Structure formats: C-alpha cells, structure tokens
Coordinates of C-alpha atoms in Angstrom, one line a residue:
Chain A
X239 CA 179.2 -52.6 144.1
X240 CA 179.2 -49.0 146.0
X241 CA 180.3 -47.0 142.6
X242 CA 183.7 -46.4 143.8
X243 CA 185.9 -48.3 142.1
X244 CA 188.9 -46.5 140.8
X245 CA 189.3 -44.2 144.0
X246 CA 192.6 -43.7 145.7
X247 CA 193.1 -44.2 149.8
X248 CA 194.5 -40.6 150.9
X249 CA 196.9 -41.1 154.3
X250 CA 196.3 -38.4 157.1
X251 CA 198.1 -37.9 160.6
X252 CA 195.9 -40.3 161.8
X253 CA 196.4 -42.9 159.2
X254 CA 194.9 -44.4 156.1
X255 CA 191.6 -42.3 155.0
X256 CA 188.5 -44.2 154.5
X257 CA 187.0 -43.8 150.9
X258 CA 183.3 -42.5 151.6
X259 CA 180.2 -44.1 149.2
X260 CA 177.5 -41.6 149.9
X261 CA 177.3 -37.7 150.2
X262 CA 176.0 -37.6 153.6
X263 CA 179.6 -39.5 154.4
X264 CA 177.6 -41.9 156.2
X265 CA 179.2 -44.8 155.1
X266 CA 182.9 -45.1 153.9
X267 CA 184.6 -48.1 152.6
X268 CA 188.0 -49.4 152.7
X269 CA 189.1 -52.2 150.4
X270 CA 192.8 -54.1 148.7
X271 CA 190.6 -53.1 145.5
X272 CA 191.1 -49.4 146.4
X273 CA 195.6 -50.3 146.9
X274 CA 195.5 -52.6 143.3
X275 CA 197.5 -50.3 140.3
X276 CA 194.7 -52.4 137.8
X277 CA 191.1 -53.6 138.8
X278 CA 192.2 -57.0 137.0
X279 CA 195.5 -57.1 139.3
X280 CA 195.5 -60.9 140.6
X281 CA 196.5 -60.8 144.7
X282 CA 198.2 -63.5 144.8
X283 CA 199.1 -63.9 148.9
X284 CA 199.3 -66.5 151.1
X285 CA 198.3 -66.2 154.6
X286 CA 200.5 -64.1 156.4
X287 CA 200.8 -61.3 154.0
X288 CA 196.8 -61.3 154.1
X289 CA 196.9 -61.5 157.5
X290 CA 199.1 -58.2 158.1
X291 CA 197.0 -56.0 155.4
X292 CA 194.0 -57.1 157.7
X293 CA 195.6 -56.2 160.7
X294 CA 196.5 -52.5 159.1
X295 CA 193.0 -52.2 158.4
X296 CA 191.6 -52.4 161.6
X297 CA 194.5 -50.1 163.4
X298 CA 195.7 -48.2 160.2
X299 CA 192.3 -46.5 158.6
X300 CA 191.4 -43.7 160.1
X301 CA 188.0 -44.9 160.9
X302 CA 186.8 -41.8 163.0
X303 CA 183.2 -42.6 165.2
X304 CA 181.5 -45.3 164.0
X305 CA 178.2 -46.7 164.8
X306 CA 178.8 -49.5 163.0
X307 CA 181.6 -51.6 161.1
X308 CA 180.9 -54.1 158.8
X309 CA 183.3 -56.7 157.9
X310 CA 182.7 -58.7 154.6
X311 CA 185.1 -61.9 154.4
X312 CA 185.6 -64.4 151.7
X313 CA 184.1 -67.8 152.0
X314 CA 186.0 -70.6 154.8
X315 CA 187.3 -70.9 158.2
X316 CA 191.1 -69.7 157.5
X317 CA 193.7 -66.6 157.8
X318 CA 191.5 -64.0 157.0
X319 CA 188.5 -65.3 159.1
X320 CA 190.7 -65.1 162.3
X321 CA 193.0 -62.3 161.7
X322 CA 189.8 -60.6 162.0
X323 CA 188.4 -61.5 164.8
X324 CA 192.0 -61.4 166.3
X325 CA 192.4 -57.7 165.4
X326 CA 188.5 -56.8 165.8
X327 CA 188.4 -58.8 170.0
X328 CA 189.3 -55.2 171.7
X329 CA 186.9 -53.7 170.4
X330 CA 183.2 -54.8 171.5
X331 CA 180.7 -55.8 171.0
X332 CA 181.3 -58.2 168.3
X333 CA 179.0 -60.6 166.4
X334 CA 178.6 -62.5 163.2
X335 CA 176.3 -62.4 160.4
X336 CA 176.1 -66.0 158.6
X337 CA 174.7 -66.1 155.4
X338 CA 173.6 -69.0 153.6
X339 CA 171.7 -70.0 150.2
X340 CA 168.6 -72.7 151.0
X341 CA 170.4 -75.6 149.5
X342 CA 171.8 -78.3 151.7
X343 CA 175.1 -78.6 150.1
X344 CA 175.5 -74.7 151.1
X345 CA 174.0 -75.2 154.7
X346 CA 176.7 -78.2 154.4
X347 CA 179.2 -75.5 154.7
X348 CA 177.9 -72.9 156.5
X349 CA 177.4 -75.6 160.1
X350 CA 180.8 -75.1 159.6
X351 CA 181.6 -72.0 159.9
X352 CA 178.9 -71.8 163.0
X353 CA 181.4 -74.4 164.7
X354 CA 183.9 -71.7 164.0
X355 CA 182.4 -68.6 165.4
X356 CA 181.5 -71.1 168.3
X357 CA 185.3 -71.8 169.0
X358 CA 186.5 -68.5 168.3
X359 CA 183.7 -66.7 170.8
X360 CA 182.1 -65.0 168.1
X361 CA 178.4 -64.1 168.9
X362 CA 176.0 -64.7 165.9
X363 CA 173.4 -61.9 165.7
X364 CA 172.3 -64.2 163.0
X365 CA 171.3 -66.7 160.2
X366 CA 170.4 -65.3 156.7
X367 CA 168.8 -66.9 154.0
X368 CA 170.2 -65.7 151.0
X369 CA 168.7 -66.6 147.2
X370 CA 165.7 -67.9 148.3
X371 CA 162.9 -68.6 145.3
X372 CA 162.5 -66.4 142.7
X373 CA 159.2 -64.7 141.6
X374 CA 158.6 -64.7 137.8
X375 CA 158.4 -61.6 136.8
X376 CA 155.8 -62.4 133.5
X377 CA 153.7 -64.8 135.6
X378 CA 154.2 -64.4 139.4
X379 CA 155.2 -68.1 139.7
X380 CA 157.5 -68.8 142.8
X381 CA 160.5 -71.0 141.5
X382 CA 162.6 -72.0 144.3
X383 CA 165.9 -72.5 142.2
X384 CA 168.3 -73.2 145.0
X385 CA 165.9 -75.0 147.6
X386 CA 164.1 -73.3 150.6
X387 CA 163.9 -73.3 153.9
X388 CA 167.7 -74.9 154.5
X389 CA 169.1 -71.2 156.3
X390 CA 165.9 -71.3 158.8
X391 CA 166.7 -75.4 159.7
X392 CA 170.4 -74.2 160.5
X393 CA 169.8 -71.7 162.4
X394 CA 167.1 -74.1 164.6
X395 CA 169.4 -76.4 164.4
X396 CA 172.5 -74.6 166.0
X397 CA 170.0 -72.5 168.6
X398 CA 170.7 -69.0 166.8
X399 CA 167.9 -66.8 165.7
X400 CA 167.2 -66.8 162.2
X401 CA 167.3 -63.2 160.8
X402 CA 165.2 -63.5 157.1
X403 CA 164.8 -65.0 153.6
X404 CA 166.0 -62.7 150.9
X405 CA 164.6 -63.5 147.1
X406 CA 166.8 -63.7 143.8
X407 CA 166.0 -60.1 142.7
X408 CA 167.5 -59.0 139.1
X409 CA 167.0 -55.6 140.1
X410 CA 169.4 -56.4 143.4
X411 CA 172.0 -58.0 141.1
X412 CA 171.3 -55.0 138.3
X413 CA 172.0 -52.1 141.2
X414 CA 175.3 -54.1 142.4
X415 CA 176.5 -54.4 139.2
X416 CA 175.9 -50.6 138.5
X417 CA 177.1 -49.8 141.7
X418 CA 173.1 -47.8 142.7
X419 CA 171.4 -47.9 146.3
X420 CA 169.1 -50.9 146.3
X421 CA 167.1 -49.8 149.3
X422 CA 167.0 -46.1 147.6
X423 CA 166.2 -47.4 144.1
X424 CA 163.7 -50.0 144.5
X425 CA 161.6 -50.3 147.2
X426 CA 158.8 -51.8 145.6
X427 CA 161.3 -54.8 144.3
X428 CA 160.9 -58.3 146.1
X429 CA 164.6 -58.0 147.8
X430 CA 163.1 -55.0 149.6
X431 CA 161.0 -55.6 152.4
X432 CA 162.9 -59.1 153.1
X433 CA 166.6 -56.3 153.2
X434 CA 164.8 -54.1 155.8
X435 CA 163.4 -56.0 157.8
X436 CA 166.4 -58.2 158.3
X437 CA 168.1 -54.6 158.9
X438 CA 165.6 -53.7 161.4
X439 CA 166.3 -56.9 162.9
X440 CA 170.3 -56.2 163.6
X441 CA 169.3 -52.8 164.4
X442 CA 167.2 -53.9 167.3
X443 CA 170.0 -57.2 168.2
X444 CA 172.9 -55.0 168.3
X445 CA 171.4 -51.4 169.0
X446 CA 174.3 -48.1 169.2
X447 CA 175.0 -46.6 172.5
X448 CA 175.8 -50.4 174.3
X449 CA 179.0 -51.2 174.8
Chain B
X32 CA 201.8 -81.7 161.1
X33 CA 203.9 -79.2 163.0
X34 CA 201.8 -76.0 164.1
X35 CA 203.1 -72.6 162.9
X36 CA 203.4 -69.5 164.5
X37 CA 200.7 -66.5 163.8
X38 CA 202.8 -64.5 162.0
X39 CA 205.0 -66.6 160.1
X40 CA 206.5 -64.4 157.2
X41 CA 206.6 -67.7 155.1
X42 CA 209.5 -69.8 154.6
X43 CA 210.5 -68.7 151.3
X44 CA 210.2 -64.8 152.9
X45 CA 213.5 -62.7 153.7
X46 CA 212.5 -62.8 156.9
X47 CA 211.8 -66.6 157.0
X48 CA 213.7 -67.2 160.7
X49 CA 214.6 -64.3 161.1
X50 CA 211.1 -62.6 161.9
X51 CA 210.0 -61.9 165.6
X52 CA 207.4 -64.3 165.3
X53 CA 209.7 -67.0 164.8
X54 CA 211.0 -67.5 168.2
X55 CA 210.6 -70.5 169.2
X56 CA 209.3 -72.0 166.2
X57 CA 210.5 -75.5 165.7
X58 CA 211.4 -74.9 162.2
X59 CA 213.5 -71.9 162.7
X60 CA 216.9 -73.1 162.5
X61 CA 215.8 -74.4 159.2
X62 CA 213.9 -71.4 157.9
X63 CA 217.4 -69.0 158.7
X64 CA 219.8 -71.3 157.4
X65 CA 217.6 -70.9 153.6
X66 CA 216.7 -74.8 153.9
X67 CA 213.2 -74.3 153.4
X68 CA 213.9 -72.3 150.5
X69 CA 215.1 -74.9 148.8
X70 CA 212.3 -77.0 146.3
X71 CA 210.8 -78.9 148.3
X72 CA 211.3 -82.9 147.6
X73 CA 207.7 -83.2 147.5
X74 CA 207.3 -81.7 143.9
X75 CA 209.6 -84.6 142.5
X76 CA 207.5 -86.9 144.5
X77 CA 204.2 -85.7 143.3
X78 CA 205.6 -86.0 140.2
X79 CA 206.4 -89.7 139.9
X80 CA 203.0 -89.9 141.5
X81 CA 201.3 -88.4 138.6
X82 CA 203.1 -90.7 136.0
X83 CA 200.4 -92.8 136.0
X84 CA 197.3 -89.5 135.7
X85 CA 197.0 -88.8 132.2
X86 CA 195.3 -85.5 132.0
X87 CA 194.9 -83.1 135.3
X88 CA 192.4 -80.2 135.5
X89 CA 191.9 -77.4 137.7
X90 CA 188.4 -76.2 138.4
X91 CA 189.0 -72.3 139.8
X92 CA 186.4 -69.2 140.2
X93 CA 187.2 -65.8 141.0
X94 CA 183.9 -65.7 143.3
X95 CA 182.6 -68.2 145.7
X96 CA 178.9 -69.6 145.1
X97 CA 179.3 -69.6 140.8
X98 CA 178.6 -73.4 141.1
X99 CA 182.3 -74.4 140.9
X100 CA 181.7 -77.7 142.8
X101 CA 178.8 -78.7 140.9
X102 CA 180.3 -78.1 137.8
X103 CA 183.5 -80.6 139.1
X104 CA 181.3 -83.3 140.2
X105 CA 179.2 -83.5 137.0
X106 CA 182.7 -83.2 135.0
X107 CA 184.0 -86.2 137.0
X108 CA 180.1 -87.8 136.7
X109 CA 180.1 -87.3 132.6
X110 CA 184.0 -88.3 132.2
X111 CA 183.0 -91.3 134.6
X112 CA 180.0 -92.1 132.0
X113 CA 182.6 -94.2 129.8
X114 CA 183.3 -96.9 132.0
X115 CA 186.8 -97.3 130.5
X116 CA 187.4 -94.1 131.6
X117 CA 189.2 -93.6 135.3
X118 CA 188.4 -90.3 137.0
X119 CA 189.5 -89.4 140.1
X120 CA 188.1 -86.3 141.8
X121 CA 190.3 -84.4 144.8
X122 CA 188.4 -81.7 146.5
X123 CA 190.9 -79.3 147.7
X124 CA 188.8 -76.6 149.2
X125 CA 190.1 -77.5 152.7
X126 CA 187.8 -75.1 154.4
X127 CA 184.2 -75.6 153.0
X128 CA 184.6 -79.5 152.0
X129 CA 181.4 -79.7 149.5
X130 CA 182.5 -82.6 147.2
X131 CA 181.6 -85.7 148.9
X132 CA 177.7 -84.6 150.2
X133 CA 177.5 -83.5 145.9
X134 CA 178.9 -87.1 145.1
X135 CA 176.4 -88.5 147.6
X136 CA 179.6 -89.8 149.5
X137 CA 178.9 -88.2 152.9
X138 CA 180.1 -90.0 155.9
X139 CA 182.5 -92.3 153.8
X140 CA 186.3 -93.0 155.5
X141 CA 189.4 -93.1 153.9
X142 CA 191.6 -96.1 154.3
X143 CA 195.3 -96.8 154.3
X144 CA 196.7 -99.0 152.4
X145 CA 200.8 -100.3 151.9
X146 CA 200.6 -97.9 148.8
X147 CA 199.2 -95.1 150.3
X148 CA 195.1 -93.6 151.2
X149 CA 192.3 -95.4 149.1
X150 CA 190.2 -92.9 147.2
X151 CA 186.6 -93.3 148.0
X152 CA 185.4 -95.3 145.2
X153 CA 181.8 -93.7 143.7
X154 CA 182.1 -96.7 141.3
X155 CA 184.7 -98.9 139.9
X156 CA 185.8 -95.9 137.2
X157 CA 185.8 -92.7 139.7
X158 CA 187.4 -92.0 142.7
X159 CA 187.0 -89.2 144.9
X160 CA 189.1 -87.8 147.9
X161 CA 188.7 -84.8 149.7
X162 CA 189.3 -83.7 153.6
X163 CA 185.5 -84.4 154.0
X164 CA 186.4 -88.0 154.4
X165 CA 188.8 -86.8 157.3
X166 CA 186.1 -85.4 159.9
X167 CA 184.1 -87.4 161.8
X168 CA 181.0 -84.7 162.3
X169 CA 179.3 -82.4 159.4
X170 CA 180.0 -79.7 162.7
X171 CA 183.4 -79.9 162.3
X172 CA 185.3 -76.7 161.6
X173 CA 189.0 -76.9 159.6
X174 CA 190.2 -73.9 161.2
X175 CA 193.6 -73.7 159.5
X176 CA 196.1 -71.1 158.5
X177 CA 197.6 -71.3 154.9
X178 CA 200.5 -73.7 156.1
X179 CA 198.5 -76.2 157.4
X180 CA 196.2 -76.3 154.2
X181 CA 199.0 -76.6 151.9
X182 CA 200.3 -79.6 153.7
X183 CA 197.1 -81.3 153.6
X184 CA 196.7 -80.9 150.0
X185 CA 200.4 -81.7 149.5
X186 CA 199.7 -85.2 151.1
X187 CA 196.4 -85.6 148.9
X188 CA 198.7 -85.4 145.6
X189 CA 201.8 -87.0 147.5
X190 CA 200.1 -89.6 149.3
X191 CA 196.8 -90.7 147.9
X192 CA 197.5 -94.2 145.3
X193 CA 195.4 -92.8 142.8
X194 CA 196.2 -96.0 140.7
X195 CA 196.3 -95.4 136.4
X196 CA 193.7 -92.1 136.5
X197 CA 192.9 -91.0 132.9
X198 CA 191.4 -87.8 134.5
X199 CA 192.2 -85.9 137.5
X200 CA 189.9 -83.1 138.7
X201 CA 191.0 -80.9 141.0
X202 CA 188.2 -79.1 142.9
X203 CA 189.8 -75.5 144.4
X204 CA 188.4 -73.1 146.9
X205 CA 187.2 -69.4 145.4
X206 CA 190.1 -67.1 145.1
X207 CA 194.0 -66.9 144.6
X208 CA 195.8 -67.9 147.5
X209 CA 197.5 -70.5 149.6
X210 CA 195.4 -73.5 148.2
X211 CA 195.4 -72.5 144.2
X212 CA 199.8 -71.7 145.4
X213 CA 200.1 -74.9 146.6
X214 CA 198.4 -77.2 143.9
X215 CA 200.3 -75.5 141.1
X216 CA 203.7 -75.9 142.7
X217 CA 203.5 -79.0 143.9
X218 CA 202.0 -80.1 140.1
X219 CA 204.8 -78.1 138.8
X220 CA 206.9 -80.9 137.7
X221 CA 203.7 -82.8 136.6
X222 CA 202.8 -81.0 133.6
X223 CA 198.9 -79.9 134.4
X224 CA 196.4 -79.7 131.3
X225 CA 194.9 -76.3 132.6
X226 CA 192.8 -74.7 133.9
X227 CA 188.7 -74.5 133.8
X228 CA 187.3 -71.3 135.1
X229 CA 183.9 -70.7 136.2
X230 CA 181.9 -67.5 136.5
X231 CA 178.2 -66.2 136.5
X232 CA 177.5 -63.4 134.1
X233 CA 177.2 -60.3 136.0
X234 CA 180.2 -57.8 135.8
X235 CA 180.8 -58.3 140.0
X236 CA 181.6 -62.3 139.4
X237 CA 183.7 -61.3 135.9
X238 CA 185.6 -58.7 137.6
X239 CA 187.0 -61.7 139.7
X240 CA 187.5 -63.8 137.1
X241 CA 190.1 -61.7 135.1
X242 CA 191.3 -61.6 138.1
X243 CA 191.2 -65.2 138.1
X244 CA 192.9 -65.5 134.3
X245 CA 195.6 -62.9 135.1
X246 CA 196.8 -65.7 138.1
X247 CA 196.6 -68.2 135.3
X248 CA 199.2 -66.4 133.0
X249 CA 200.9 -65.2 136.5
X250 CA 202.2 -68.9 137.0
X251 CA 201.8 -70.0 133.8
X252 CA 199.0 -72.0 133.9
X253 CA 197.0 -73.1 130.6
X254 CA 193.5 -71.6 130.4
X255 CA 191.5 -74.5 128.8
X256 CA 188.2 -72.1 129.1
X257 CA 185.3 -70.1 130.6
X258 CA 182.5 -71.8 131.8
X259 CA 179.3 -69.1 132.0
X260 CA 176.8 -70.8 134.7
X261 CA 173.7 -69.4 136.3
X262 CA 173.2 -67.8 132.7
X263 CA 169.5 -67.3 131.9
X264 CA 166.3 -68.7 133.9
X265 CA 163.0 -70.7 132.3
X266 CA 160.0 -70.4 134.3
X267 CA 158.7 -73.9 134.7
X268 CA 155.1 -72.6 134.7
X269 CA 155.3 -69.9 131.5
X270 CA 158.3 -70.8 129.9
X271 CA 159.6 -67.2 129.8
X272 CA 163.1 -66.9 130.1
X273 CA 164.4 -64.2 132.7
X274 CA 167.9 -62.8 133.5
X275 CA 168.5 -62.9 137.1
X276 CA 172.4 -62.4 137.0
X277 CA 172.2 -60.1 134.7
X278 CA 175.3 -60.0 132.0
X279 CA 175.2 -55.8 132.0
X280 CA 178.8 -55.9 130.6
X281 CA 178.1 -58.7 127.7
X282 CA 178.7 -62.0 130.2
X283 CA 181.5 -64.1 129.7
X284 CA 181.4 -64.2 126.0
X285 CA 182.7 -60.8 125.9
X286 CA 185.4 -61.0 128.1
X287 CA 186.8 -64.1 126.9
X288 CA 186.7 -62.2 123.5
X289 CA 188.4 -59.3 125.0
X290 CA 191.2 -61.8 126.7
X291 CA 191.6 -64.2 124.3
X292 CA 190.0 -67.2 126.2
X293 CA 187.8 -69.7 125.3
X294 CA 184.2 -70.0 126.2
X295 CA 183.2 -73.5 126.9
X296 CA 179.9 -73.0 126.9
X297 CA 177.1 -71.3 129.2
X298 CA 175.1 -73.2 131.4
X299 CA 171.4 -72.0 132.4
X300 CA 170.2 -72.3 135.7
X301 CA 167.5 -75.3 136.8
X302 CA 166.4 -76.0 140.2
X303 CA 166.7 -79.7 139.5
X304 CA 170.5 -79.0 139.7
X305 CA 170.6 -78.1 143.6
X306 CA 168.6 -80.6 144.2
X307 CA 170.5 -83.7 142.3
X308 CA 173.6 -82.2 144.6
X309 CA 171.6 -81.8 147.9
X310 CA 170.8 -85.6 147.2
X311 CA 174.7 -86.7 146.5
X312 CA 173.0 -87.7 142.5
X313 CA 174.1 -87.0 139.3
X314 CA 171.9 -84.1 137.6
X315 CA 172.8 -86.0 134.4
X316 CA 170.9 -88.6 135.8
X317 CA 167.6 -86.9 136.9
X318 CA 167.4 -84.3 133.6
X319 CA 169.0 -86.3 130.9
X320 CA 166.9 -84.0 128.8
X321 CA 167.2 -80.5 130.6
X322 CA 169.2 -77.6 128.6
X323 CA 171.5 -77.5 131.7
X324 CA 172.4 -81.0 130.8
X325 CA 173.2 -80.6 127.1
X326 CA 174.6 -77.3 128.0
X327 CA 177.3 -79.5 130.4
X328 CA 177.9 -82.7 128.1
X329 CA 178.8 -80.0 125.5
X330 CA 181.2 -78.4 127.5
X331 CA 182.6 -81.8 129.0
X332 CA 183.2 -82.5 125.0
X333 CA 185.4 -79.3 124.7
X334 CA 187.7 -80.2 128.1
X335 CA 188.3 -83.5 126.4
X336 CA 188.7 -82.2 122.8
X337 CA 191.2 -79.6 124.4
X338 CA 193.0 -82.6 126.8
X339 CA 193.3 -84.7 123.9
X340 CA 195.5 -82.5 122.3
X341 CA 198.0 -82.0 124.7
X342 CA 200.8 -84.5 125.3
X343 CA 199.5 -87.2 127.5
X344 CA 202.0 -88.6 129.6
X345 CA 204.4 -91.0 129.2
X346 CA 205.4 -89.8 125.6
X347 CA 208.7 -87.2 125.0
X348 CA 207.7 -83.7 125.9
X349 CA 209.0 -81.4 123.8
X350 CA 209.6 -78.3 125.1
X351 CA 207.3 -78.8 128.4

C-alpha cells in the first residue's frame, strides 16, 4: 500500500533499519512482508513465534525520533493485540484507534475489542467509521452499502469520542492498490476531507511535545 | 483449561520445557519429557466424531472484512434450503464471534447433554455453534493467547454431538495461524473436503489470498475454489454499475488462472446483504431475485458439485 514492497531491512549498530516510504524520510515502515523470501510466502505461526517478532520490532528497529508510531494489527483480541501493548506500555503515551464499518454485525465485534482496550488500560483517542455510503459517481446518489451511523452509536455507547465517517472511495482503494499518496493525489475525492479532518482530530487528541 | 505462560515456545518446540518461560508452568514436566509431542488423542477422537459428518468445509480469507462470515451463513442457509439436508455451522473465529448475531441466534445458550453440547438449532436441518453462545454480554472480550483458542475449538469438534451432519461448515478467523493450525490438525484424521477461500478483487486482498492458497498446499489441504465478493456495485437509483474495489491486477479470475484454482463464482455487492445479517435473516430470503443471490446459489451448486465427488464417508478410502 506504501510502494515498497520488495525492499530489504538493512541491520545497523543500533539494530534493524526502518524501510522509509517517502523522500522527505518522514515516514518509514517496518513489516514481516519486508523479512518473507516471496511476497506469496504463507506465515504460518502460532502465537509465540508472533509474539517474539513483535517484541523485536518494538526494541530491535532502529526507530530513531519519532513523533509518532503507528501500529496496524490484524483483526481480534489475541497474541498480537497484547504483545503489543505489552512491548509498547514503557513507552507513553499510548492510545487506540478503533475502526469500524457502519454495520451492526461489525460494530458486534468491535464492542469487543473496546472491552479489550478497557482491560488492558489502553486509552482510545477514538472511534472511526470506516466504509460509510458511497456516492455514485454517474448520478451523485448516496448508497449506504454497509449501513450508517453503527461506528458513531458505539462510540456513544462506550463514552469515547467518535473521530469521523470515511466514504467507500475507488480512488482510495485505486491509490492503495498502486501504492500512490491518497491525501497528495486526490484531494478533491470524497475520502478526503472525512481523512483530514479525522487527522486533524488525532493531531489535536494526542499533540507532539507531551509526554 | 490450564493457563499458559507468556512466552511459551509451544509444546511441540525444541525448547518446549526447557525455555525460561516455563518455570513453573504446570505442564513442564510433560513438555521436557517430549509427551506433548506426541499426537495428541484428540485427533482420533475428533475423528470417530466426524464418522457421522459427511462432507466438511473450511471457509478461510487472507484479509479480514471480505464477507467471509456472510458467505458461511448463507452457505449453511442455501445447503439448509433442502430440508433433508443437515448442516451444521461452527464458527471458529474465537476472537470476533460474528456467526450467531448473522444467524439471528444472538443471546442463544448452549446446553449439555449425556452425549456432549447441543448445537443451537436455527431449525430442525441446521445447527450452529460457536463461542458466541458461551458469553453472557455482547461486551465481552475473549482475550486469549493461541493455546487457549486451540483448546476451545478442539472441544467444539471433540465435544459438540453434532448428530448425522451431511455438511459441516467451518467458519475461520482472517489469516494463517493458531485457529486455521488447530482445525486442520485436529481434522487431520477426518478427511476434510477443502477449502473455500474468499477474497475481494483488489490486488491488496489477493495478495493475501495466495498467501492464503500457498497455506492450503503447505498442509495439504484441498482448494475447492475462489469466491470473488464485493465485485462490482449497481446504483439503485441509475443503474450504473461502478467498481469500488477495483480488480487493477485482473480480480480473482486471474489469479486463480495463474494458480490453478477454481473460481466459484463472483459475488456483487448489495446493501440488502448487511442488512439481512444486521437482522440475524437470510439474504436469500429478502432478495430471492437480487444478482448477489443467484450469484451465491450458483456458487453453493459448485461446493456441492465439487463435495459430491469426493468420497463421502463411511465407504473405503483409497489412498486418503
């Protein structure tokens, strides 16, 4: 999704060398995909060996100053949720990011995984409404495919703010897939304004500089 | 079930006993003595068990949120539509239990009985289980390490009297780890049909599929097909058809071209769909006419073609 599939992680005196996405080296990346020998390699681990490549991650990668580290999981409550949180608790502040789709089977899931932050002391900046109706592009009719409103109930619902809708954008899901810069790209595209302003949002919830 | 230590190497692991983190476990006399490495008794078990299940199906994705759930539910619903037909459904996404709010079974217990846990009966003809049925508030988190979960779903195939099942559906969690382990070990000895993958079009979901299809041939499991869902949009108002996911590397009919596989069909997306789940009803039901619904019965054909002509149980396997 960031174009840099296929790059190798170098290793340096201070440990394993962030791959960076952008020029500017203002974001770098660090990923299994980057340690697979084939990008259709199956990893096929059970817990603990997830567990101790997570842990690596957070104390092997020579991160350098960060103002911010993002941490995308897979879906659940399991190993990799709280190796995580285990190896990420020294180093504050912390917080979660849910993200939901509008349906109630998702929102089903995700009350879930709020219990879970709850239990594990996990602050959650926030509730995100993911997939939410999508605009016609030949006649400007609003079809809400997955539901609406389900992300803002949950978040009312478990007392944590709600952060933003995003729409179903094919020119999202066309920059991921050619791994381009969304917020660069296509600022006149319905994903946009909802993408910022949710940014904006963590931005002004979790500024830099507090600690 | 007996809790297990952080950092447990595994117990089939060199280091199963042996590790620093298994001080003071209480299975590490067993785990360094190579015990635990033994098969466990459970496959045998499972396999009488499953004498009486005719044809079992695993439902995998490489990526969470492809409608992997929905497509099981309305797999067990069409099956189900032949009353002569027993389904049983086992959700085994421990984690993210979406089954029984899909099958409109929400809040539903399970019972014991002398011969084991009572399915939740949908009707006569289809059963459902799932850990759901275990947690007494939609709040509840199952915050549980891989060990745990692969208990749990041993004692769903172990300990559940699933009675004479023609189909068994077996809904799994997105990925390639300690759930989709567990299920094809402990079905080792059982002889499982295959394997029904789902994926949306776009390259991102695909790339985890073959992913996905690779596990498949890692422990030998049958690939019965690719199911495309999510694939193409008609606007209710103009009836123009748009791409949202778009298939910028040719979809799923490519790669299964590419790998050999079958593609069961492709499924378009309808809002009707979400909604039939959010209400526990069968989409079937609501939009006997909808594309997405011929696009599904044609697809439930193909599993049962494909089932049909593998040995059923109970006859001489050769070469199983």
């Amino acid at each position: 999704m960031l174009r840099v599939q296929g790059k190798a992680v170098h290793q340096c005196d201070s440990g394993w060398v962030p791959v960076f996405v952008d020029q500017e080296q203002s974001i770098s990346l660090m990923s299994v995909g980057f340690l697979l020998e084939k990008p259709d390699e199956a990893v096929v681990w059970r817990g603990p060996k997830k567990n101790a490549l997570i842990k690596q991650f957070v104390s092997d990668v020579a991160w350098g100053q960060l103002d911010y580290l993002v941490v995308d999981t897979p879906p659940g409550t399991s190993d990799e949720h709280m190796a995580v949180v285990d190896a990420l608790r020294p180093y504050s502040p912390l917080g979660a990011l849910v993200v939901t789709t509008p349906q109630a089977v998702s929102v089903g899931d995700v009350r879930r995984e709020l219990t879970f932050c709850k239990k594990v002391g996990l602050r959650v900046i926030g509730v995100v409404e993911n997939m939410s109706g999508f605009v016609c592009p030949h006649c400007e009719e609003c079809t809400n495919i997955f539901s609406r409103g389900g992300g803002e109930e949950l978040a009312r619902h478990a007392g944590v703010p709600f952060l933003g809708s995003v729409p179903l954008d094919p020119e999202l899901t066309r920059s991921l897939e050619e791994g381009r810069d969304f917020i660069q790209g296509f600022p006149e595209s319905p994903a946009f304004p909802a993408l910022s302003c949710i940014a904006q949002k963590i931005l002004n919830e979790a500024p830099v500089g507090l600690s | 079930m007996e809790e297990v230590p952080h950092d447990c190497p595994g117990v089939s692991s060199a280091q199963a006993g042996r590790g620093a983190s298994c001080q003071g476990c209480p299975n590490q006399g067993l785990c360094a003595s190579g015990a635990a490495a033994a098969p466990d008794p459970a496959i045998e078990e499972i396999k009488e068990k499953m004498k009486t299940v005719k044809h079992k199906i695993l439902v995998l994705s490489g990526k969470g949120g492809v409608g992997k759930s929905t497509f099981s539910a309305h797999l067990a619903h069409g099956l189900a539509e032949d009353e002569n037909t027993q389904v049983a459904l086992l959700d085994i996404d421990i984690c993210g239990p979406s089954i029984p709010k899909i099958m409109g079974l929400e809040g539903e217990q399970v019972h014991q009985s002398g011969s084991g846990w009572s399915p939740v009966f949908l009707e006569d003809n289809l059963g459902v289980m799932s850990v759901g049925f275990l947690l007494s508030s939609p709040d509840d988190a199952v915050i549980w390490r891989g060990p745990k979960k692969n208990g749990m779903i041993k004692q769903f195939l172990r300990d559940v009297d699933w009675g004479e099942v023609d189909y068994l559906i077996v809904d799994t969690p997105p990925g390639t780890s300690d759930e989709h382990l567990s299920a094809v070990q402990y079905l080792a000895a059982a002889h499982i049909d295959g394997a029904v993958i789902i994926t949306t079009p776009q390259e991102v979901s695909l790339q985890d599929v073959r992913k996905e299809i690779n596990f498949c041939h890692k422990v030998k499991l049958p690939i019965i097909g690719v199911v495309e869902n999510m694939s193409g949009f008609t606007c209710p108002k103009c009836q123009k058809e748009s791409q949202i996911f778009l298939p910028t590397t040719g979809g799923a009919e490519v790669m299964c071209r590419d790998l050999k596989v079958p593609l069961l069909g492709k499924v378009p997306l309808d809002p009707r769909i979400g909604k039939s789940c959010d209400k526990g009803e069968s989409f079937f039901a609501e939009a006997p006419d909808s594309p997405a619904t011929l696009a599904y019965r044609s697809i439930i054909q193909r599993i049962q073609e494909s089932c049909s002509l593998r040995q059923p149980k109970g006859e001489n396997l050769v070469g199983s």
